[in-house]
PDB file of C-alpha atoms and ligand atoms in Angstrom:
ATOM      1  CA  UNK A   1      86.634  93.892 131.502  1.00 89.00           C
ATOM      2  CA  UNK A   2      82.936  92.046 130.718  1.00 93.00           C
ATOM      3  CA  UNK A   3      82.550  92.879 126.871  1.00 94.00           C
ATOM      4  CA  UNK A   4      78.901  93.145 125.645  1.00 96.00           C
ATOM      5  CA  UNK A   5      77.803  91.823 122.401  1.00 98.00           C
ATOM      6  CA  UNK A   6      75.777  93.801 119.492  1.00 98.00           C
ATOM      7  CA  UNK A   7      72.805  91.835 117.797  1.00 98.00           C
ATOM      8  CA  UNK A   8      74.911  91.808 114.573  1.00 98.00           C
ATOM      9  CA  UNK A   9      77.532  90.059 117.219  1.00 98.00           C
ATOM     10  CA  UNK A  10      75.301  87.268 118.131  1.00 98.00           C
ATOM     11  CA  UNK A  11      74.331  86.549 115.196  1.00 98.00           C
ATOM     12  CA  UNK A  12      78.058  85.962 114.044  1.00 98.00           C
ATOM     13  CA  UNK A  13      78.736  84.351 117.713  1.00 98.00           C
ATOM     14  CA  UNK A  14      75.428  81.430 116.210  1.00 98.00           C
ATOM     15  CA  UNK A  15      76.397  81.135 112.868  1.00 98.00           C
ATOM     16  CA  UNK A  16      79.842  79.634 114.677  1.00 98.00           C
ATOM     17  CA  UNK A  17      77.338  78.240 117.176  1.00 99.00           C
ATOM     18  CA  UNK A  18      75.883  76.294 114.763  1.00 98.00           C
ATOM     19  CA  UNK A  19      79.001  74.616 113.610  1.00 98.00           C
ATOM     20  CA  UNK A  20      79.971  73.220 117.222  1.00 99.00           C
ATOM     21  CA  UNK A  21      76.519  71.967 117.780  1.00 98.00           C
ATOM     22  CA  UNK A  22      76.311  70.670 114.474  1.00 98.00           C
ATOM     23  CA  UNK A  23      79.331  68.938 114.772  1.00 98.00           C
ATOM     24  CA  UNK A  24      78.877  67.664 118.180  1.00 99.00           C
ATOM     25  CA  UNK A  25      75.391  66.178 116.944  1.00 98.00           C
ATOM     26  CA  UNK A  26      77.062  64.326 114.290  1.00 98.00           C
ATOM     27  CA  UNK A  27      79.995  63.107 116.796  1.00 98.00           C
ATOM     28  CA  UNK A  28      77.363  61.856 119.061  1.00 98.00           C
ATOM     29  CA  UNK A  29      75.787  59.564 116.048  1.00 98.00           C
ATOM     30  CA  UNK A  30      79.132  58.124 115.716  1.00 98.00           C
ATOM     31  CA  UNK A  31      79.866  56.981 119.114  1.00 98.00           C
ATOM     32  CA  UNK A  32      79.994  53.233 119.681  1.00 98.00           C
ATOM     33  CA  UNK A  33      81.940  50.729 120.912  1.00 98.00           C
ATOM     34  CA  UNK A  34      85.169  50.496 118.827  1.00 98.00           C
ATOM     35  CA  UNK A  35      85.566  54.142 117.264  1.00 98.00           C
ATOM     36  CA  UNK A  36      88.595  55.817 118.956  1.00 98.00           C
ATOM     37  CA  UNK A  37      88.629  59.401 119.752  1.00 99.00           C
ATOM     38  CA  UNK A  38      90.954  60.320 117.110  1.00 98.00           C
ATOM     39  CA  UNK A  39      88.156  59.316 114.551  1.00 98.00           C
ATOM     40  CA  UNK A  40      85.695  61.843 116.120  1.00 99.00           C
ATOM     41  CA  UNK A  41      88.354  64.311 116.082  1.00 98.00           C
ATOM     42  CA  UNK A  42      89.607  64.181 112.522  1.00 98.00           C
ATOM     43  CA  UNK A  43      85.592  63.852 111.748  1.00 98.00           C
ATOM     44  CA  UNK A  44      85.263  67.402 113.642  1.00 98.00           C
ATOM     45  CA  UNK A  45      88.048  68.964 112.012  1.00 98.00           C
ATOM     46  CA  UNK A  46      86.607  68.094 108.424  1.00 98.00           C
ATOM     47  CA  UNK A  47      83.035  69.293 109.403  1.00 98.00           C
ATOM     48  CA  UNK A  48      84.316  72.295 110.452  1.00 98.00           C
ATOM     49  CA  UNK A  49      86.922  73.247 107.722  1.00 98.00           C
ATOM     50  CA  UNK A  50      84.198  72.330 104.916  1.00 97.00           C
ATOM     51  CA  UNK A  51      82.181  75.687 106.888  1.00 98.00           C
ATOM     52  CA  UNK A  52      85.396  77.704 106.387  1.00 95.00           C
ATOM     53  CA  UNK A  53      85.314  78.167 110.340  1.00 98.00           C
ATOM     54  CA  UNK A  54      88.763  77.220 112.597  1.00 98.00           C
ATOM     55  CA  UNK A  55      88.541  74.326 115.496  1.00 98.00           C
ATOM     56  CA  UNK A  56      89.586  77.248 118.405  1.00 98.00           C
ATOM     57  CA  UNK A  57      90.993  74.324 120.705  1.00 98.00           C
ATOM     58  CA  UNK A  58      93.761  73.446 118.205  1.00 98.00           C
ATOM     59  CA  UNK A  59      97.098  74.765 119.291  1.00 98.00           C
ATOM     60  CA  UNK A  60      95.337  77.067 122.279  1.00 98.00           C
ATOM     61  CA  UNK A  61      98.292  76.922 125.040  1.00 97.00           C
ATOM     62  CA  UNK A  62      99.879  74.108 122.916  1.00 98.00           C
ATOM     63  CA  UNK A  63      96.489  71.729 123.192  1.00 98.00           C
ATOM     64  CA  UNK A  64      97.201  69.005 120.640  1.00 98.00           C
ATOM     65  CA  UNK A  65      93.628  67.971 119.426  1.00 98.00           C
ATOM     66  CA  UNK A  66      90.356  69.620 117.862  1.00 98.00           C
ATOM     67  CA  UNK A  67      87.651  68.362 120.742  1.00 99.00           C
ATOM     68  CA  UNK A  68      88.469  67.191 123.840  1.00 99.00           C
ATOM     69  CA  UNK A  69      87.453  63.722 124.684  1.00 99.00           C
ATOM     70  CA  UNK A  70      87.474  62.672 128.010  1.00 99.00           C
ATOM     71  CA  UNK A  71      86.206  59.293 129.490  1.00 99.00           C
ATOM     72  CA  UNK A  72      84.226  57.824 132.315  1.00 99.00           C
ATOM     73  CA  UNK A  73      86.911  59.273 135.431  1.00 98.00           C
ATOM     74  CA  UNK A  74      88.227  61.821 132.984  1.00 99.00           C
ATOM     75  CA  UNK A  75      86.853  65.086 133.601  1.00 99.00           C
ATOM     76  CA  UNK A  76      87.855  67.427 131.044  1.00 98.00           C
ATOM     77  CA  UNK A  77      90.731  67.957 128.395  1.00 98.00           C
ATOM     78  CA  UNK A  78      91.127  64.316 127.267  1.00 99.00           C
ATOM     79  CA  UNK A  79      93.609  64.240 124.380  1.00 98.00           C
ATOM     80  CA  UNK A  80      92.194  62.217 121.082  1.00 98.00           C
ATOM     81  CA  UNK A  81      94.227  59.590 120.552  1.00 98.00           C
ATOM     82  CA  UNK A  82      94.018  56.711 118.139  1.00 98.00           C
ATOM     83  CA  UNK A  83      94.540  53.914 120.430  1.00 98.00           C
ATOM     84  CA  UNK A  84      91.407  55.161 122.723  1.00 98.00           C
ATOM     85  CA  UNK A  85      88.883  53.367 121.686  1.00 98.00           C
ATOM     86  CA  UNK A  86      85.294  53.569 122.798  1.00 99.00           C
ATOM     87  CA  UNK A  87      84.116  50.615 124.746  1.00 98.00           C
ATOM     88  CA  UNK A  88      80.130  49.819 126.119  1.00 98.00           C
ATOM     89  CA  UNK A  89      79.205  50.876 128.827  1.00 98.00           C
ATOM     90  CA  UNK A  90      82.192  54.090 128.648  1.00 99.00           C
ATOM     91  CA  UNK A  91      80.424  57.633 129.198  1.00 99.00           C
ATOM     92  CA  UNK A  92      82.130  60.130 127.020  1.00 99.00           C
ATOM     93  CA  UNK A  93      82.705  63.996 127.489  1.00 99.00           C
ATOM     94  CA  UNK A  94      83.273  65.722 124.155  1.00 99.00           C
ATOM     95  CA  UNK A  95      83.961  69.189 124.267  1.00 99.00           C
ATOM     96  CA  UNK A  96      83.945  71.385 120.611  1.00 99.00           C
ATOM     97  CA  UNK A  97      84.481  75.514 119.833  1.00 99.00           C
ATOM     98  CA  UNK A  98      85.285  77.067 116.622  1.00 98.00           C
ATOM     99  CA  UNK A  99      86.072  80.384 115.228  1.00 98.00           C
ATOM    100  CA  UNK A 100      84.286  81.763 112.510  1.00 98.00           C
ATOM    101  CA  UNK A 101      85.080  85.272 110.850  1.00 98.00           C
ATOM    102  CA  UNK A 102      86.420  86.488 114.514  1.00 98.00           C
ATOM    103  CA  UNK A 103      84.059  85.104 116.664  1.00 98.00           C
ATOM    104  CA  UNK A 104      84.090  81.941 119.167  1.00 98.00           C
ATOM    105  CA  UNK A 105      81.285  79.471 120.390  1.00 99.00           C
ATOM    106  CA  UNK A 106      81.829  76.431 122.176  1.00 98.00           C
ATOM    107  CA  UNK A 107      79.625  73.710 123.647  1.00 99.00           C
ATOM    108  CA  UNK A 108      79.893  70.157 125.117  1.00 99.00           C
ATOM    109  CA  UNK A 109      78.291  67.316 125.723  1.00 99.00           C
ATOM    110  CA  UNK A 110      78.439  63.739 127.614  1.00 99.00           C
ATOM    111  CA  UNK A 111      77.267  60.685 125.718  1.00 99.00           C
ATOM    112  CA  UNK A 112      76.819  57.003 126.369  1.00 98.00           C
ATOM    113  CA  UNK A 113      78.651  54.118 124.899  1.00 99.00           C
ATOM    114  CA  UNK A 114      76.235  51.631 123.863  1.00 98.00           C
ATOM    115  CA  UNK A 115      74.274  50.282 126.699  1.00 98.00           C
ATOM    116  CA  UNK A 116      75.342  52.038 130.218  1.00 98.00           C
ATOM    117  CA  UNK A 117      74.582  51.313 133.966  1.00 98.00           C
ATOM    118  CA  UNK A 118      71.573  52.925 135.601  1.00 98.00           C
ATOM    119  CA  UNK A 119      73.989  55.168 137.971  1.00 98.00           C
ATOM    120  CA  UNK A 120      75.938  56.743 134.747  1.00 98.00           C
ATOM    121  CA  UNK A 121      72.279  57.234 133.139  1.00 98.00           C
ATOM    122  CA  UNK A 122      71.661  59.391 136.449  1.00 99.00           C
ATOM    123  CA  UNK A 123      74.876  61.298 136.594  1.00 99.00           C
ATOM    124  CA  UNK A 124      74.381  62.185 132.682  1.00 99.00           C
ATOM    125  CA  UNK A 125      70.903  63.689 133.111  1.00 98.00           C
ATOM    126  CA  UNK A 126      71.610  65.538 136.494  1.00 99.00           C
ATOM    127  CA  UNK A 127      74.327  67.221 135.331  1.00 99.00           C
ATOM    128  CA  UNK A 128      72.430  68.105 132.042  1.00 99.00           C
ATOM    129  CA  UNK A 129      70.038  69.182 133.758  1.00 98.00           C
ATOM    130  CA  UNK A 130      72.291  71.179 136.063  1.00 98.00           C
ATOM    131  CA  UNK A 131      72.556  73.566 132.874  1.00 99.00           C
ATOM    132  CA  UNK A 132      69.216  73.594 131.906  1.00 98.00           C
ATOM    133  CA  UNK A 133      69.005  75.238 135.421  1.00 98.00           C
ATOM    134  CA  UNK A 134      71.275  77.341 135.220  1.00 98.00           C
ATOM    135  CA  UNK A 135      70.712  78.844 131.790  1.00 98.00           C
ATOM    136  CA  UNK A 136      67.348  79.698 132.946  1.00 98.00           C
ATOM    137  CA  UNK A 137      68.867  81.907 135.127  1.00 98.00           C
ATOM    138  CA  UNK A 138      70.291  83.727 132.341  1.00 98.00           C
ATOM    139  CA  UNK A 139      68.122  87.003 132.390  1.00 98.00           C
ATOM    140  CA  UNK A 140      68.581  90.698 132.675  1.00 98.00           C
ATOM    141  CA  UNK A 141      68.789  91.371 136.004  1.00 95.00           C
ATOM    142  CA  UNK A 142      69.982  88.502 137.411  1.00 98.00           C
ATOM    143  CA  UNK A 143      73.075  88.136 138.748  1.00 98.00           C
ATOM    144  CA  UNK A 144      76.357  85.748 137.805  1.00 98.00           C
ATOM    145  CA  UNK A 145      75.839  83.869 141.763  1.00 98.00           C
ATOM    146  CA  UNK A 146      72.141  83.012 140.316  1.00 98.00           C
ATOM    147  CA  UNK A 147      73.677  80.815 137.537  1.00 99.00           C
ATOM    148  CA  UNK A 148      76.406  79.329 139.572  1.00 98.00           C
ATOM    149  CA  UNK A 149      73.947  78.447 142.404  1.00 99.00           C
ATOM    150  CA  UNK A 150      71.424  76.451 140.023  1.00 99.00           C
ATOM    151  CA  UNK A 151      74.357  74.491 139.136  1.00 99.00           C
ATOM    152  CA  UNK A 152      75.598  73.680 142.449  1.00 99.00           C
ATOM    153  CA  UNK A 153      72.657  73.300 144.011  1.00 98.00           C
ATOM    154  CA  UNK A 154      71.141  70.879 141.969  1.00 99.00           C
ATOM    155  CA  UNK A 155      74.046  68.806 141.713  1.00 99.00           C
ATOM    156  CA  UNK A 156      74.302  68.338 145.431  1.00 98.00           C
ATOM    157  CA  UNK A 157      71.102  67.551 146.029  1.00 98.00           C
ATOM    158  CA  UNK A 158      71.754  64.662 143.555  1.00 98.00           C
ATOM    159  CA  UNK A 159      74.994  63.640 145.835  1.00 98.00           C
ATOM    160  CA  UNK A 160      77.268  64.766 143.032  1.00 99.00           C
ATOM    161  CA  UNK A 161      80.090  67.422 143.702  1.00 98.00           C
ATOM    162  CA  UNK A 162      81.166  70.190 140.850  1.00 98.00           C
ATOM    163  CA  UNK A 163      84.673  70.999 140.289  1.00 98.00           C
ATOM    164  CA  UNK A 164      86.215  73.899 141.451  1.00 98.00           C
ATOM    165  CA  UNK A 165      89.243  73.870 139.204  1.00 98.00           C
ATOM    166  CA  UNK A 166      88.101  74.739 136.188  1.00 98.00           C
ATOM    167  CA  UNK A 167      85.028  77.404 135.391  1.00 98.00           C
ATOM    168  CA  UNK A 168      83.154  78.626 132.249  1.00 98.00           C
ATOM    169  CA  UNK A 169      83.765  81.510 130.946  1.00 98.00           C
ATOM    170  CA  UNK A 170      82.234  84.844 128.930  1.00 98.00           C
ATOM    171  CA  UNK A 171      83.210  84.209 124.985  1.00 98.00           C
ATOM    172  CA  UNK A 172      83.198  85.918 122.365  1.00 98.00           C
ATOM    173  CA  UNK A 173      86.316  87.847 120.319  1.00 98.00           C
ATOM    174  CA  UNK A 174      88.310  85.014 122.136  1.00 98.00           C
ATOM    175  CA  UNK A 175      87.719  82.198 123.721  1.00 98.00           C
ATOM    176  CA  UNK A 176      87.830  82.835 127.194  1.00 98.00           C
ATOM    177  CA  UNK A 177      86.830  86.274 128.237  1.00 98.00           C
ATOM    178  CA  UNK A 178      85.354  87.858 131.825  1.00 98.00           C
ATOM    179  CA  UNK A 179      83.414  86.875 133.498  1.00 98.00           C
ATOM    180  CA  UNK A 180      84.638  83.566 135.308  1.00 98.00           C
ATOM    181  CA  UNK A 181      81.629  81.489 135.127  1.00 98.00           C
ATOM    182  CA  UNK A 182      81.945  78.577 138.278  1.00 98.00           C
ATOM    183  CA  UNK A 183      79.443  75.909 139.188  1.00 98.00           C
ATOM    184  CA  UNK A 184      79.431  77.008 142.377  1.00 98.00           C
ATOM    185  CA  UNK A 185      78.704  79.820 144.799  1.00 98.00           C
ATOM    186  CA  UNK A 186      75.959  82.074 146.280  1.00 98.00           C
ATOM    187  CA  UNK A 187      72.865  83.128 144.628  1.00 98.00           C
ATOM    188  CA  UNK A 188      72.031  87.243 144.838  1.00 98.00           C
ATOM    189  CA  UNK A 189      75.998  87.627 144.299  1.00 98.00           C
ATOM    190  CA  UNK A 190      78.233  88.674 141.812  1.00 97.00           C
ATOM    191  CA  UNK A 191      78.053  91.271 138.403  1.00 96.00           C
ATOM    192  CA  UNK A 192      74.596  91.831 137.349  1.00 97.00           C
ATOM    193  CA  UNK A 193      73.789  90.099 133.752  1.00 98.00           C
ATOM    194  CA  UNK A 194      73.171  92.740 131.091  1.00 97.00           C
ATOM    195  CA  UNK A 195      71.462  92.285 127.605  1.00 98.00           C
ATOM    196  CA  UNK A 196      74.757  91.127 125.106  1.00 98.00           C
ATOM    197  CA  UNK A 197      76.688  89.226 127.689  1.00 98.00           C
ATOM    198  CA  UNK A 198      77.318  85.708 126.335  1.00 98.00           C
ATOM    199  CA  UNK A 199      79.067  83.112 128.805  1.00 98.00           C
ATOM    200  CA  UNK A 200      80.013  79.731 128.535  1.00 99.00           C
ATOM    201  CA  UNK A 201      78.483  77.868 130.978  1.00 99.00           C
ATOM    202  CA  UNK A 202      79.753  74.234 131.995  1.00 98.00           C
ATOM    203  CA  UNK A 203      79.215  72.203 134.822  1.00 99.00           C
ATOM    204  CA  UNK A 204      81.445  69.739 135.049  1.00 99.00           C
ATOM    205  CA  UNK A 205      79.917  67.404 137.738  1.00 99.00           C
ATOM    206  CA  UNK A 206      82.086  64.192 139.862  1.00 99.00           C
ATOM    207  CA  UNK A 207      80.118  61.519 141.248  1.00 99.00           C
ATOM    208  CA  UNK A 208      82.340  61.141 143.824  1.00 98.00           C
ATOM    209  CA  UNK A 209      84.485  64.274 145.683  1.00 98.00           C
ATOM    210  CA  UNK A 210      85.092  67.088 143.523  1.00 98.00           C
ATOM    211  CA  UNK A 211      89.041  67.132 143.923  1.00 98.00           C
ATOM    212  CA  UNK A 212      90.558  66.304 140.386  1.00 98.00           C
ATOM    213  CA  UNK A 213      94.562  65.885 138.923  1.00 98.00           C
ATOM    214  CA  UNK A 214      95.737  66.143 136.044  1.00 98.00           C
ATOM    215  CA  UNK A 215      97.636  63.206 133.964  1.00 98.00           C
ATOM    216  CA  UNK A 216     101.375  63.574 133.147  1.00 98.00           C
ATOM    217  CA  UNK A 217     100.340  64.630 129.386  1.00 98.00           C
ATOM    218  CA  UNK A 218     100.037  67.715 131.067  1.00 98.00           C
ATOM    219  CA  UNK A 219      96.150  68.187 130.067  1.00 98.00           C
ATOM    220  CA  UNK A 220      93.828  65.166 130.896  1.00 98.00           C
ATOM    221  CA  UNK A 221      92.078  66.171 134.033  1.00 99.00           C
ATOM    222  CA  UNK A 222      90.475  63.162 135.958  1.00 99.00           C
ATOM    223  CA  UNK A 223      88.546  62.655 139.471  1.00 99.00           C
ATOM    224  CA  UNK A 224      91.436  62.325 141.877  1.00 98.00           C
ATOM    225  CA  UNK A 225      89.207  59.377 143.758  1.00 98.00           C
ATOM    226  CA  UNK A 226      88.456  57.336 140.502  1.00 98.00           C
ATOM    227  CA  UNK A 227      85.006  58.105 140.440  1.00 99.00           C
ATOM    228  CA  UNK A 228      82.948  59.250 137.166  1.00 99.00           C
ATOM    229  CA  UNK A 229      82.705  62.689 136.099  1.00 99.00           C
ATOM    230  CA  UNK A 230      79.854  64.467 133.497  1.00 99.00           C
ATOM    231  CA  UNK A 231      80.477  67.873 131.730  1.00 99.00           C
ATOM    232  CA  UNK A 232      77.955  69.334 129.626  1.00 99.00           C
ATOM    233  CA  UNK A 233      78.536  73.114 127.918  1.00 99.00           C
ATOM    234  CA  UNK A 234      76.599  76.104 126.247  1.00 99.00           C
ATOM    235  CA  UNK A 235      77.512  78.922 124.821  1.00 99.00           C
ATOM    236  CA  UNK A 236      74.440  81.009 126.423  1.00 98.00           C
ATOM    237  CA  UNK A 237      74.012  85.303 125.265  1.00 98.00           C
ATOM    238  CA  UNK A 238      71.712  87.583 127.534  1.00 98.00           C
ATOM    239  CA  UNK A 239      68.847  88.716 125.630  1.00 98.00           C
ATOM    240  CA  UNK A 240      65.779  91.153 126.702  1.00 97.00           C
ATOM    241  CA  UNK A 241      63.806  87.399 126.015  1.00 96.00           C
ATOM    242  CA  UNK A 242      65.648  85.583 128.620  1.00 97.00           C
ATOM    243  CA  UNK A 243      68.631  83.433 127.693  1.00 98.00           C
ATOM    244  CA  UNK A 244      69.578  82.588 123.809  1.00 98.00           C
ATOM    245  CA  UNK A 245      71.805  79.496 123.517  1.00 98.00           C
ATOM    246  CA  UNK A 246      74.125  80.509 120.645  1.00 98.00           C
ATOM    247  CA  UNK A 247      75.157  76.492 120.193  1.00 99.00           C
ATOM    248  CA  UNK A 248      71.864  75.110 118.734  1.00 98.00           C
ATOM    249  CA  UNK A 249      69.377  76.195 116.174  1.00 98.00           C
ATOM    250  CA  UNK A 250      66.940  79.023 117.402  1.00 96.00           C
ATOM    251  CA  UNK A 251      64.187  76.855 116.650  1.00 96.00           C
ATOM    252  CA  UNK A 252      65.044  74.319 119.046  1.00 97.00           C
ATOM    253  CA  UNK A 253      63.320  73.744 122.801  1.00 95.00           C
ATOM    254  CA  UNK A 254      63.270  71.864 125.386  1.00 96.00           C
ATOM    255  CA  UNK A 255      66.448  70.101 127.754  1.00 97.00           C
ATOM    256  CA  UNK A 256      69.272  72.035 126.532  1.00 98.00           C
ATOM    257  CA  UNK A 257      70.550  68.929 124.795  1.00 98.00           C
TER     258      UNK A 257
HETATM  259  N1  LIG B   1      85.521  74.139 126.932  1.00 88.97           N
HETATM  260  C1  LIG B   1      86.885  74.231 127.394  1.00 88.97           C
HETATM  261  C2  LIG B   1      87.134  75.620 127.886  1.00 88.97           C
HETATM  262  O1  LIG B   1      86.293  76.423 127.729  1.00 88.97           O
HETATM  263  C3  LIG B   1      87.795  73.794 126.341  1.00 88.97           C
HETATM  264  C4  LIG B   1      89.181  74.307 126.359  1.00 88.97           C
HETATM  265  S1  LIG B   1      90.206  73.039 125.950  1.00 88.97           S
HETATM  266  C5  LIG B   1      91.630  73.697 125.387  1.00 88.97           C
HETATM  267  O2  LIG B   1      88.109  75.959 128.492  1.00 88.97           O
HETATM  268  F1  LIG B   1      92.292  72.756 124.902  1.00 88.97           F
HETATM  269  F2  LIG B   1      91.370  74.565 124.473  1.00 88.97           F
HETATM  270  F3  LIG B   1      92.238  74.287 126.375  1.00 88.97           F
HETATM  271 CO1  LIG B   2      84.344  76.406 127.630  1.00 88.97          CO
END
């Protein structure tokens, strides 16, 4: 069942918004060569307990950290871990939601360490701007194919391949609600968007093939052919305006982050 949001709704569904991406904007400012993962995470959980909001990753399906912080070949779900530290040159995926007073948002970003090489600058920007496209899409009247088809489409022109195992997702009362959001797929297909649908959108791009494994820590996904792997994620709502990204403040424009 695709659950519809109220304005008073979205305006809950920012106001946890607002944590992730203010979190995740402080994370980034922290990244360089030496920090391990762990640090970001215990920085998240701090920044998000001072705003009285919960870290919604945190025990979900026995998932041991706050963020998830996944590097260069990892695609998703990296575990923080105190002996990961960040080296120059690493590209790193961090991936943040929260609950606050019943409602979810989540968001992610991929970040450089330091200095990087020209062909992780490009994969980082395509695959941004895979969901700039895609959110654009995010209109009355469109349809879910529309959103997964800028995604795809732009990342293949690029050379890149998206992932197939894992999708975004509608959020809202929980985490991970209908609609299954994938990076891929037809345009003109699938449920029509209404106003109050908010979906997670997150293309999680390999610059090699798309086929990925997951570690023996049961969670750390990674590109099954070694190569690197992007992942950038809104939390996007369905307005009569055109799309409203929930995980930044309303005042901001331009690339999506
Ligand atoms: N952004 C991811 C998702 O929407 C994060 C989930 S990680 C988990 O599925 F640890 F919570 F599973
Ligand atoms: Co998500």
């Amino acid at each position: 069942m695709v659950v519809c949001k109220s304005a008073a709704e979205l305006e809950k569904m920012h106001r946890s918004g607002l944590i992730v991406w203010g979190a995740l904007e402080k994370m980034r400012g922290m990244v360089e060569p030496g920090i391990s993962t762990k640090e970001l995470d215990k920085f998240a959980e701090s920044y998000t307990a001072g705003r009285k909001a919960r870290p919604a990753f945190k025990g979900y399906r026995g998932y041991p950290g706050s963020v998830c912080t996944s590097i260069n070949q990892e695609v998703v779900h990296g575990i923080p871990s105190a002996s990961r530290k960040l080296r120059e040159g690493d590209i790193l995926s961090m991936d943040f939601g929260v609950e606050l007073d019943g409602y979810f948002a989540d968001a992610a970003l991929t970040v450089a360490v330091g200095k990087i090489s020209p062909e992780r600058e490009k994969l980082l920007r395509v695959t941004r701007e895979s969901l700039d496209r895609a959110i654009e899409q995010v209109r009355p009247g469109n349809r879910l194919g529309d959103v997964s088809a800028a995604v795809q489409q732009w990342v293949e022109k690029h050379g890149y391949s998206v992932v197939r195992e894992f999708v975004g997702h509608g959020i809202g009362t929980h985490m991970h609600e209908e609609p299954q959001v994938p990076n891929y797929g037809p345009a003109g297909q699938g449920p029509k968007l209404q106003e109050g649908l908010v979906i997670a959108i997150e293309p999680m791009v390999n610059a090699g093939a798309p086929v990925v494994r997951v570690l023996s820590d049961d969670w750390t996904a990674v590109t099954a052919d070694g190569s690197d792997s992007a992942h950038f994620e809104h939390t996007v709502a369905v307005t009569k305006n055109g799309p409203w990204i929930l995980t930044r403040p309303r005042e901001a424009t331009g690339p999506c982050w």
